[in-house]
Tab-separated table of C-alpha atoms (C1' of nucleotides) in Angstrom:
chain	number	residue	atom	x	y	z
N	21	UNK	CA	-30.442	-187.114	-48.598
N	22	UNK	CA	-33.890	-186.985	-49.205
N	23	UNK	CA	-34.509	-184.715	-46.489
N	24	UNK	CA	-34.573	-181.670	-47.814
N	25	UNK	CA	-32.693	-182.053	-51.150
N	26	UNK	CA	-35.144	-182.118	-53.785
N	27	UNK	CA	-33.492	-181.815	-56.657
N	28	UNK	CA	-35.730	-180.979	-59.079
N	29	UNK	CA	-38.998	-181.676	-57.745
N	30	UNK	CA	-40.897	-179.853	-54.919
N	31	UNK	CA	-41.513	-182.721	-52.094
N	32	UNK	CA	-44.494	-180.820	-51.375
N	33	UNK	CA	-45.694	-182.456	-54.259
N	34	UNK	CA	-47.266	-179.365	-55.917
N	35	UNK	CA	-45.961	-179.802	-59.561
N	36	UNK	CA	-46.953	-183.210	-60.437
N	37	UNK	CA	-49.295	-182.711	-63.358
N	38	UNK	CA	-46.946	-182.741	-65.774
N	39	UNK	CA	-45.247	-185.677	-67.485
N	40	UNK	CA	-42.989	-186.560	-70.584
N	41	UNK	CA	-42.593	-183.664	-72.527
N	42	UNK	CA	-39.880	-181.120	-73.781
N	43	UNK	CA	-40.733	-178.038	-74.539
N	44	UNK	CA	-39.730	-176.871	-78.004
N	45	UNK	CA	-39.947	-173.428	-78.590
N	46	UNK	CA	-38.308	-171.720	-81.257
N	47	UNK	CA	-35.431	-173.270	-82.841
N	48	UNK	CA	-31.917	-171.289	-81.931
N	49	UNK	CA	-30.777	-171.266	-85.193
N	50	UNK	CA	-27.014	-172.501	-85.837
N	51	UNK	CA	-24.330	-169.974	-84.738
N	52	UNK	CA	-21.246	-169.964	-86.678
N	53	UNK	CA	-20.268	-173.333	-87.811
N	54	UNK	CA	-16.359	-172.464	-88.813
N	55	UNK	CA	-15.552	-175.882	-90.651
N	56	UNK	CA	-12.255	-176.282	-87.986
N	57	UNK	CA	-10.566	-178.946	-87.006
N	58	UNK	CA	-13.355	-180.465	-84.541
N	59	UNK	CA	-12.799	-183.657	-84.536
N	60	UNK	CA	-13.757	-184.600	-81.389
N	61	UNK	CA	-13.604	-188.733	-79.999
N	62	UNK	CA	-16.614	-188.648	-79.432
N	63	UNK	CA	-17.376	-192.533	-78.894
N	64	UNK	CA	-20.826	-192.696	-77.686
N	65	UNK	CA	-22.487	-190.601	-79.825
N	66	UNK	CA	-25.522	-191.071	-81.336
N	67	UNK	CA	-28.582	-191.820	-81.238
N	68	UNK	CA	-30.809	-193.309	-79.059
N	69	UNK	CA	-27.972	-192.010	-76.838
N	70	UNK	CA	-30.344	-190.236	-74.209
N	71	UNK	CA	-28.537	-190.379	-71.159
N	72	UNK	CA	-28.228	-188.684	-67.994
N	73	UNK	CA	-25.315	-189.049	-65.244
N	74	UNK	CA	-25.796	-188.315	-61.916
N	75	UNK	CA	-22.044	-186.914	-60.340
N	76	UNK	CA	-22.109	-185.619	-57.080
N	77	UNK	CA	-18.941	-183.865	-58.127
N	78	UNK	CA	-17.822	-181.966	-55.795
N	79	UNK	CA	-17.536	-178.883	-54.742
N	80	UNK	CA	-14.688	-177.865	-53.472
N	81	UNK	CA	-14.773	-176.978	-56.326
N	82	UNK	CA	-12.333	-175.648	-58.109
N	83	UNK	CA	-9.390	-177.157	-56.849
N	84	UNK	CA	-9.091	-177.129	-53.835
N	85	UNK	CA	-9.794	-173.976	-52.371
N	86	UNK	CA	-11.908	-173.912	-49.218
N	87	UNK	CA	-10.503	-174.238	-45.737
N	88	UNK	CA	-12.566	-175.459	-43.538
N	89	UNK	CA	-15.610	-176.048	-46.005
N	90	UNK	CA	-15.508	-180.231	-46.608
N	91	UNK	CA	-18.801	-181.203	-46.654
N	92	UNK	CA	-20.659	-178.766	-49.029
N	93	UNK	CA	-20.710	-180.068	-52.244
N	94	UNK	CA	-22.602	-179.020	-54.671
N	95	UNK	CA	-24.696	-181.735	-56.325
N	96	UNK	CA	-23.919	-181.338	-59.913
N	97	UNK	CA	-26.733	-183.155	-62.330
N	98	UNK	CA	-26.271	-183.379	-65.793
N	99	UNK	CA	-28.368	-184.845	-69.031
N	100	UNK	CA	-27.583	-185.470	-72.511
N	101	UNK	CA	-30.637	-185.619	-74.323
N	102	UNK	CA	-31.289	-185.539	-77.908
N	103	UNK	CA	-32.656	-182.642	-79.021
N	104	UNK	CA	-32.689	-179.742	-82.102
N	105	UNK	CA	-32.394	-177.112	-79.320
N	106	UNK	CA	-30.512	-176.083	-77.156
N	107	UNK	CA	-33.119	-173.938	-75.201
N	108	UNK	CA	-34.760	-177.070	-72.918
N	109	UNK	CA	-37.583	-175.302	-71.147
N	110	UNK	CA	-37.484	-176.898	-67.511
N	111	UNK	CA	-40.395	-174.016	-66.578
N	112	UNK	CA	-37.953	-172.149	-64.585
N	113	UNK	CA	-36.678	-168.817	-65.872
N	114	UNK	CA	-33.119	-168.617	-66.922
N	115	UNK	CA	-31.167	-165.471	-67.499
N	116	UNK	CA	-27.872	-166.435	-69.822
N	117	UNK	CA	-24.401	-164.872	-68.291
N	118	UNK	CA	-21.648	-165.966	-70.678
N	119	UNK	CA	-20.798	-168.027	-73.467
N	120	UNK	CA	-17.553	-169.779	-73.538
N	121	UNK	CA	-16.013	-171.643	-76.482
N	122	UNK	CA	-15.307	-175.491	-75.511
N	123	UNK	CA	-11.887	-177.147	-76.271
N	124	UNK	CA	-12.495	-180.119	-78.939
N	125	UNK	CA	-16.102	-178.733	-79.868
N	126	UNK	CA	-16.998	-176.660	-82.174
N	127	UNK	CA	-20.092	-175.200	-80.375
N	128	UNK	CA	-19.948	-172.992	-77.307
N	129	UNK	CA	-21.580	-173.364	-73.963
N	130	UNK	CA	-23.845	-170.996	-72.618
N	131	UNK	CA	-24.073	-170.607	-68.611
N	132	UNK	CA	-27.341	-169.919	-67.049
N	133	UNK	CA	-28.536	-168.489	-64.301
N	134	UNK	CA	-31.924	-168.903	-62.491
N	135	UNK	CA	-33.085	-165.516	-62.141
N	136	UNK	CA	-34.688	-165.692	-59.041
N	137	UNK	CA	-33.515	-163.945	-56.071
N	138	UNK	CA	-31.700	-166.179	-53.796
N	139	UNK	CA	-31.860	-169.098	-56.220
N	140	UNK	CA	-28.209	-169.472	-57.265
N	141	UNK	CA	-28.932	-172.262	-59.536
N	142	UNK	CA	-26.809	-172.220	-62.433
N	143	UNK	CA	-27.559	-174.240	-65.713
N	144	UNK	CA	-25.142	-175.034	-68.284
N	145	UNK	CA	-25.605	-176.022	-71.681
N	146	UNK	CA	-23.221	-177.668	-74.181
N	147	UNK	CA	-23.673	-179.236	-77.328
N	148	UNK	CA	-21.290	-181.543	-78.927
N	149	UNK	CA	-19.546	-181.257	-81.717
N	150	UNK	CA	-20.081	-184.182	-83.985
N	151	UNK	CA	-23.847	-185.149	-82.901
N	152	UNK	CA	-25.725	-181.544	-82.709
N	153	UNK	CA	-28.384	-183.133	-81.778
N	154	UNK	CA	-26.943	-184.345	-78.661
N	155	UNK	CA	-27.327	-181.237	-76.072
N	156	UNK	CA	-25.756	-181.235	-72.916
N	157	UNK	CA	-27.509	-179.651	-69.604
N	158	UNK	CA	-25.711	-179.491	-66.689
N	159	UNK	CA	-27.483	-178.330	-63.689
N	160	UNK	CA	-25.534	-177.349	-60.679
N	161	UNK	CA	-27.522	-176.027	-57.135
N	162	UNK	CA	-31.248	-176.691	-56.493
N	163	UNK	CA	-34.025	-174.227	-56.615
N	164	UNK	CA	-35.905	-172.355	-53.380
N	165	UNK	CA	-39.019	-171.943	-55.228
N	166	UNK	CA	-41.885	-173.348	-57.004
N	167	UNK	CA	-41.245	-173.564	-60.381
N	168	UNK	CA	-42.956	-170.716	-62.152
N	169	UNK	CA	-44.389	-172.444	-65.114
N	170	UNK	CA	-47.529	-174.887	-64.329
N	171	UNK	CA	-46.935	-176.746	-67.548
N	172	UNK	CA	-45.114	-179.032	-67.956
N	173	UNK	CA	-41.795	-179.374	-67.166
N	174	UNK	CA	-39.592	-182.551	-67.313
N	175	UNK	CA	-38.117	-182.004	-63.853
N	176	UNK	CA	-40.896	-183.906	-62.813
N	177	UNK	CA	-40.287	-186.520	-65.298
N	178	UNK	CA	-36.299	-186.185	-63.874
N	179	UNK	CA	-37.919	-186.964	-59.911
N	180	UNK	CA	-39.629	-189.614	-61.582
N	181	UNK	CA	-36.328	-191.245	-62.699
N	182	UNK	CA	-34.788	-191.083	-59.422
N	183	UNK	CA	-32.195	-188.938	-59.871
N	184	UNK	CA	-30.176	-188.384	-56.724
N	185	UNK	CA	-27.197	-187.922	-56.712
N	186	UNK	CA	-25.640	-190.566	-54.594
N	187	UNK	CA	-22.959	-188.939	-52.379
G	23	DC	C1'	-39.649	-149.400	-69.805
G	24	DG	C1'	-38.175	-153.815	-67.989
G	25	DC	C1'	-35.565	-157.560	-68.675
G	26	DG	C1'	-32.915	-160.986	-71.051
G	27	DT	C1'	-29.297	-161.503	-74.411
G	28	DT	C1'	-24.734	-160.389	-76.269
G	29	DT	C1'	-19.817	-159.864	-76.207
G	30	DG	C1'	-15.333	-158.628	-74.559
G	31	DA	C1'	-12.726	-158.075	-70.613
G	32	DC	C1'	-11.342	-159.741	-66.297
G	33	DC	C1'	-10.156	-163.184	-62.726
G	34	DG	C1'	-8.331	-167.041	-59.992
G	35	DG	C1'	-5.923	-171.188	-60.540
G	36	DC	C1'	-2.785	-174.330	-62.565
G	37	DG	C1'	0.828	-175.804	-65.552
G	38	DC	C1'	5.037	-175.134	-67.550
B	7	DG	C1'	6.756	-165.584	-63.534
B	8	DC	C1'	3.997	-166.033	-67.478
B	9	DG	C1'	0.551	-168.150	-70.289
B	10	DC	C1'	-3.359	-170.805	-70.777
B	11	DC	C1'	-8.092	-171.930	-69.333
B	12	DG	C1'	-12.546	-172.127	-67.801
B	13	DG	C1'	-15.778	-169.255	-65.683
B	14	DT	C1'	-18.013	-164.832	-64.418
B	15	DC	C1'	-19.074	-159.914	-64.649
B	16	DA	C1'	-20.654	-155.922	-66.657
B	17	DA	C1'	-22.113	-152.341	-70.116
B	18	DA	C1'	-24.911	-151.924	-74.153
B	19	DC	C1'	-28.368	-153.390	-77.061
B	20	DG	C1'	-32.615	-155.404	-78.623
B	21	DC	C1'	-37.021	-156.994	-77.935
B	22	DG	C1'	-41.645	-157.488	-75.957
DNA sequence: CGCGTTTGACCGGCGC
DNA sequence: GCGCCGGTCAAACGCG
């Protein structure tokens, strides 16, 4: 790679005023905690748990369906970061398209879209169960456009850590 | 008014 | 063949 897959960052090397920095807006206020049975293994947990994993999962996605499709995958990126909201503003604009209830956690996950035409990027975010404060983004596609917002957005700190997906 | 959020229904696949 | 599951769509609503 490293052609043309930028993940986050523009290699044009527009965006690059911006450094470490999450955006916290407005705090998304808990949604119904039902005291369940969530007790989820949950091993890492914690902390200074701020992690982010890189899986070039692929995309045949689903299981197996395409034909003659082998080589598109779709790079998959996602981050664990610490933090009291879900709502991590990456200065792109997201439009929400479903909420799904997670198996073993107590909190849903919402699925993002970018709302840009021709920019199927999709964004999920989960949060876990025992650690709230632990939020889970998944990003899955890469944008076709400048990113809207001039501020700051971590995606610049993210081309700063290097991630690529390795395939 | 435009647009993003919300929520339930629907869908394709897999497992049993 | 049916049920479960994760994911997506779509209509309605609310908000700016």
């Amino acid at each position: 790679m490293s052609s043309t897959p930028h993940a986050f960052s523009n290699p044009e090397g527009d965006s690059s005023s911006g450094f470490l920095r999450l955006k916290i807006e407005n705090e998304r206020v808990p949604r119904t905690s039902s005291p369940s049975s969530d007790q989820v293994r949950d091993s890492s947990s914690s902390q200074e748990n701020q992690s982010f994993a890189t899986g070039a999962q692929s995309d045949e996605v689903k299981h197996g369906k395409k034909k003659g499709e082998k080589k598109i995958r779709k790079p998959r990126y996602a981050f664990q970061t610490r933090s009291q909201v879900d709502i991590l503003d990456d200065g792109y604009r997201w439009r929400k398209y479903g909420q799904k209830a997670v198996k073993n956690n107590k909190f849903p996950r919402s699925y993002y879209r970018c709302t840009h035409q021709g920019c199927n990027v999709k964004k999920q975010v989960q949060r876990l169960t025992k650690d709230e404060g632990v939020v889970v983004t998944t990003y899955e596609g890469m944008h076709n456009h400048p990113i809207e917002k001039a501020t700051d957005n971590f995606e610049n700190i993210l081309s700063q850590m290097q991630i690529y997906t390795h395939f």
